[in-house]
Amino acid sequence: MPSSEAPGQERPLPVRSEPDTGPFWAATEQHRLTYQVCGSCGEIVFHPRRHCTGCLGTDLRWHESAGGGTVYTYTVIRQHGQPYFRARLPYVLGFIDLDEGFRLLAEIDAAPEAVRVGQRVAVAWEDHPGLAVPLFRPV
């Protein structure tokens, strides 16, 4: 299982000032996993953006996920060129179907042999200055 900090390396982090994803990353600082819902058509929108992927409207409202979901699929990363991730090998990356109806690509913080498709997981947080990275752990 990966540690939260690789020796001598720092995790590459997103830019909080990016206009589409900035509010998502700002919410992570308080360990809030957020997504958007269109006020016009009800479409769930994730990844964050300025328009609805269903009707192209701009009436997007932020909602908070409870953080529970199911592993849709996953892969075990065994090679990586970036130093931070190379120090964490092997690690698991998967698509998580959140209970609210959106899918998120995230690290699954578990040994590769402990992860299965269809497995229930819950959000966990890796804290950094100004934001937290959502990870998922089996429940």
PDB file of C-alpha atoms in Angstrom:
ATOM      1  CA  MET A   1       0.000   0.000   0.000  1.00  0.00           C
ATOM      2  CA  PRO A   2       1.412   3.403  -0.919  1.00  0.00           C
ATOM      3  CA  SER A   3       2.483   5.810   1.763  1.00  0.00           C
ATOM      4  CA  SER A   4       1.103   9.344   1.780  1.00  0.00           C
ATOM      5  CA  GLU A   5       4.527  10.823   1.036  1.00  0.00           C
ATOM      6  CA  ALA A   6       7.233   9.331  -1.155  1.00  0.00           C
ATOM      7  CA  PRO A   7      10.706   9.962   0.308  1.00  0.00           C
ATOM      8  CA  GLY A   8      12.292  13.124  -1.095  1.00  0.00           C
ATOM      9  CA  GLN A   9       9.486  13.796  -3.559  1.00  0.00           C
ATOM     10  CA  GLU A  10       6.315  15.875  -3.628  1.00  0.00           C
ATOM     11  CA  ARG A  11       3.081  14.922  -5.333  1.00  0.00           C
ATOM     12  CA  PRO A  12       2.317  17.048  -8.403  1.00  0.00           C
ATOM     13  CA  LEU A  13      -0.772  19.073  -7.451  1.00  0.00           C
ATOM     14  CA  PRO A  14      -3.489  20.828  -9.461  1.00  0.00           C
ATOM     15  CA  VAL A  15      -3.709  24.587  -9.831  1.00  0.00           C
ATOM     16  CA  ARG A  16      -6.502  25.940  -7.646  1.00  0.00           C
ATOM     17  CA  SER A  17      -6.900  29.094  -9.732  1.00  0.00           C
ATOM     18  CA  GLU A  18      -8.126  27.159 -12.799  1.00  0.00           C
ATOM     19  CA  PRO A  19     -11.659  28.532 -13.417  1.00  0.00           C
ATOM     20  CA  ASP A  20     -13.474  25.236 -14.093  1.00  0.00           C
ATOM     21  CA  THR A  21     -11.901  22.989 -11.468  1.00  0.00           C
ATOM     22  CA  GLY A  22     -10.848  25.609  -8.890  1.00  0.00           C
ATOM     23  CA  PRO A  23     -14.055  25.339  -6.812  1.00  0.00           C
ATOM     24  CA  PHE A  24     -13.716  21.524  -6.738  1.00  0.00           C
ATOM     25  CA  TRP A  25     -10.154  21.729  -5.404  1.00  0.00           C
ATOM     26  CA  ALA A  26     -11.048  24.497  -2.932  1.00  0.00           C
ATOM     27  CA  ALA A  27     -13.742  22.229  -1.437  1.00  0.00           C
ATOM     28  CA  THR A  28     -11.222  19.409  -0.966  1.00  0.00           C
ATOM     29  CA  GLU A  29      -9.390  21.493   1.614  1.00  0.00           C
ATOM     30  CA  GLN A  30     -12.376  20.850   3.926  1.00  0.00           C
ATOM     31  CA  HIS A  31     -12.524  17.185   2.817  1.00  0.00           C
ATOM     32  CA  ARG A  32     -15.604  17.841   0.696  1.00  0.00           C
ATOM     33  CA  LEU A  33     -15.998  15.836  -2.525  1.00  0.00           C
ATOM     34  CA  THR A  34     -18.154  17.957  -4.830  1.00  0.00           C
ATOM     35  CA  TYR A  35     -19.814  17.615  -8.220  1.00  0.00           C
ATOM     36  CA  GLN A  36     -22.167  19.723 -10.322  1.00  0.00           C
ATOM     37  CA  VAL A  37     -25.825  19.280 -11.230  1.00  0.00           C
ATOM     38  CA  CYS A  38     -27.502  21.281 -13.998  1.00  0.00           C
ATOM     39  CA  GLY A  39     -30.347  23.418 -12.673  1.00  0.00           C
ATOM     40  CA  SER A  40     -32.019  23.365 -16.094  1.00  0.00           C
ATOM     41  CA  CYS A  41     -32.076  19.670 -17.031  1.00  0.00           C
ATOM     42  CA  GLY A  42     -30.849  17.827 -13.898  1.00  0.00           C
ATOM     43  CA  GLU A  43     -27.802  16.301 -15.615  1.00  0.00           C
ATOM     44  CA  ILE A  44     -24.971  15.328 -13.244  1.00  0.00           C
ATOM     45  CA  VAL A  45     -21.771  16.964 -14.477  1.00  0.00           C
ATOM     46  CA  PHE A  46     -18.317  15.682 -13.618  1.00  0.00           C
ATOM     47  CA  HIS A  47     -15.463  16.735 -14.336  1.00  0.00           C
ATOM     48  CA  PRO A  48     -16.208  20.311 -13.314  1.00  0.00           C
ATOM     49  CA  ARG A  49     -16.855  22.705 -16.181  1.00  0.00           C
ATOM     50  CA  ARG A  50     -18.769  25.861 -17.063  1.00  0.00           C
ATOM     51  CA  HIS A  51     -21.530  24.235 -19.111  1.00  0.00           C
ATOM     52  CA  CYS A  52     -23.861  21.257 -18.834  1.00  0.00           C
ATOM     53  CA  THR A  53     -22.859  18.232 -20.879  1.00  0.00           C
ATOM     54  CA  GLY A  54     -26.552  17.389 -21.379  1.00  0.00           C
ATOM     55  CA  CYS A  55     -28.221  20.647 -22.470  1.00  0.00           C
ATOM     56  CA  LEU A  56     -25.197  22.998 -22.769  1.00  0.00           C
ATOM     57  CA  GLY A  57     -26.817  25.320 -20.208  1.00  0.00           C
ATOM     58  CA  THR A  58     -24.769  27.254 -17.666  1.00  0.00           C
ATOM     59  CA  ASP A  59     -26.978  26.876 -14.553  1.00  0.00           C
ATOM     60  CA  LEU A  60     -24.620  24.481 -12.753  1.00  0.00           C
ATOM     61  CA  ARG A  61     -24.972  24.018  -9.007  1.00  0.00           C
ATOM     62  CA  TRP A  62     -22.437  22.434  -6.671  1.00  0.00           C
ATOM     63  CA  HIS A  63     -23.456  19.434  -4.565  1.00  0.00           C
ATOM     64  CA  GLU A  64     -21.511  17.406  -2.025  1.00  0.00           C
ATOM     65  CA  SER A  65     -20.985  13.664  -2.370  1.00  0.00           C
ATOM     66  CA  ALA A  66     -21.136  11.375   0.658  1.00  0.00           C
ATOM     67  CA  GLY A  67     -17.983   9.754  -0.770  1.00  0.00           C
ATOM     68  CA  GLY A  68     -19.190   6.174  -1.130  1.00  0.00           C
ATOM     69  CA  GLY A  69     -18.914   4.251  -4.351  1.00  0.00           C
ATOM     70  CA  THR A  70     -18.033   1.095  -6.235  1.00  0.00           C
ATOM     71  CA  VAL A  71     -14.915   0.181  -8.196  1.00  0.00           C
ATOM     72  CA  TYR A  72     -15.972   0.190 -11.873  1.00  0.00           C
ATOM     73  CA  THR A  73     -12.545  -0.868 -13.151  1.00  0.00           C
ATOM     74  CA  TYR A  74      -8.915  -0.493 -12.106  1.00  0.00           C
ATOM     75  CA  THR A  75      -5.333  -1.041 -13.132  1.00  0.00           C
ATOM     76  CA  VAL A  76      -2.123  -1.590 -11.224  1.00  0.00           C
ATOM     77  CA  ILE A  77       0.549   0.938 -12.116  1.00  0.00           C
ATOM     78  CA  ARG A  78       3.937  -0.799 -12.094  1.00  0.00           C
ATOM     79  CA  GLN A  79       6.043   1.737 -14.041  1.00  0.00           C
ATOM     80  CA  HIS A  80       6.066   5.524 -13.919  1.00  0.00           C
ATOM     81  CA  GLY A  81       8.477   8.173 -15.162  1.00  0.00           C
ATOM     82  CA  GLN A  82       7.553  10.900 -12.676  1.00  0.00           C
ATOM     83  CA  PRO A  83       9.732  10.627  -9.510  1.00  0.00           C
ATOM     84  CA  TYR A  84       6.930  10.961  -6.928  1.00  0.00           C
ATOM     85  CA  PHE A  85       4.835   8.206  -8.485  1.00  0.00           C
ATOM     86  CA  ARG A  86       7.840   6.032  -9.288  1.00  0.00           C
ATOM     87  CA  ALA A  87       8.639   5.957  -5.541  1.00  0.00           C
ATOM     88  CA  ARG A  88       5.092   4.663  -4.796  1.00  0.00           C
ATOM     89  CA  LEU A  89       5.089   1.690  -7.198  1.00  0.00           C
ATOM     90  CA  PRO A  90       3.059  -0.416  -7.446  1.00  0.00           C
ATOM     91  CA  TYR A  91      -0.161   1.504  -6.861  1.00  0.00           C
ATOM     92  CA  VAL A  92      -3.762   1.128  -7.950  1.00  0.00           C
ATOM     93  CA  LEU A  93      -5.664   3.603 -10.116  1.00  0.00           C
ATOM     94  CA  GLY A  94      -9.344   3.071 -10.746  1.00  0.00           C
ATOM     95  CA  PHE A  95     -12.632   4.488 -11.937  1.00  0.00           C
ATOM     96  CA  ILE A  96     -15.032   4.836  -9.014  1.00  0.00           C
ATOM     97  CA  ASP A  97     -18.784   5.005  -9.596  1.00  0.00           C
ATOM     98  CA  LEU A  98     -19.984   7.346  -6.844  1.00  0.00           C
ATOM     99  CA  ASP A  99     -23.399   6.678  -5.332  1.00  0.00           C
ATOM    100  CA  GLU A 100     -24.632  10.083  -6.547  1.00  0.00           C
ATOM    101  CA  GLY A 101     -24.223   9.050 -10.199  1.00  0.00           C
ATOM    102  CA  PHE A 102     -20.854  10.274 -11.414  1.00  0.00           C
ATOM    103  CA  ARG A 103     -17.584   8.474 -12.138  1.00  0.00           C
ATOM    104  CA  LEU A 104     -14.216   9.649 -10.802  1.00  0.00           C
ATOM    105  CA  LEU A 105     -10.701   8.477 -11.672  1.00  0.00           C
ATOM    106  CA  ALA A 106      -8.665   8.195  -8.465  1.00  0.00           C
ATOM    107  CA  GLU A 107      -6.020   6.258  -6.629  1.00  0.00           C
ATOM    108  CA  ILE A 108      -7.270   3.315  -4.585  1.00  0.00           C
ATOM    109  CA  ASP A 109      -5.227   3.194  -1.385  1.00  0.00           C
ATOM    110  CA  ALA A 110      -4.930  -0.579  -0.999  1.00  0.00           C
ATOM    111  CA  ALA A 111      -2.587  -3.372  -1.957  1.00  0.00           C
ATOM    112  CA  PRO A 112      -3.158  -4.400  -5.597  1.00  0.00           C
ATOM    113  CA  GLU A 113      -4.270  -7.894  -4.615  1.00  0.00           C
ATOM    114  CA  ALA A 114      -6.929  -6.425  -2.271  1.00  0.00           C
ATOM    115  CA  VAL A 115      -8.828  -4.529  -5.002  1.00  0.00           C
ATOM    116  CA  ARG A 116     -11.694  -5.992  -7.058  1.00  0.00           C
ATOM    117  CA  VAL A 117     -14.236  -4.742  -9.605  1.00  0.00           C
ATOM    118  CA  GLY A 118     -17.564  -4.163  -7.860  1.00  0.00           C
ATOM    119  CA  GLN A 119     -15.902  -3.575  -4.477  1.00  0.00           C
ATOM    120  CA  ARG A 120     -17.327  -0.885  -2.209  1.00  0.00           C
ATOM    121  CA  VAL A 121     -14.955   1.981  -1.415  1.00  0.00           C
ATOM    122  CA  ALA A 122     -15.091   5.260   0.496  1.00  0.00           C
ATOM    123  CA  VAL A 123     -13.263   8.519  -0.015  1.00  0.00           C
ATOM    124  CA  ALA A 124     -10.166   9.219   2.074  1.00  0.00           C
ATOM    125  CA  TRP A 125      -7.990  12.304   1.914  1.00  0.00           C
ATOM    126  CA  GLU A 126      -4.311  13.036   1.375  1.00  0.00           C
ATOM    127  CA  ASP A 127      -3.767  16.526   2.799  1.00  0.00           C
ATOM    128  CA  HIS A 128      -1.536  19.154   1.208  1.00  0.00           C
ATOM    129  CA  PRO A 129      -1.284  22.927   1.749  1.00  0.00           C
ATOM    130  CA  GLY A 130      -4.468  24.480   0.340  1.00  0.00           C
ATOM    131  CA  LEU A 131      -6.131  21.271  -0.886  1.00  0.00           C
ATOM    132  CA  ALA A 132      -6.535  17.560  -0.340  1.00  0.00           C
ATOM    133  CA  VAL A 133      -6.327  14.790  -2.927  1.00  0.00           C
ATOM    134  CA  PRO A 134      -9.269  12.367  -2.833  1.00  0.00           C
ATOM    135  CA  LEU A 135      -8.232   8.721  -2.613  1.00  0.00           C
ATOM    136  CA  PHE A 136     -10.464   5.728  -2.073  1.00  0.00           C
ATOM    137  CA  ARG A 137     -10.156   2.827   0.373  1.00  0.00           C
ATOM    138  CA  PRO A 138     -12.078  -0.442   0.484  1.00  0.00           C
ATOM    139  CA  VAL A 139     -14.803  -0.590   3.152  1.00  0.00           C
TER     140      VAL A 139
END
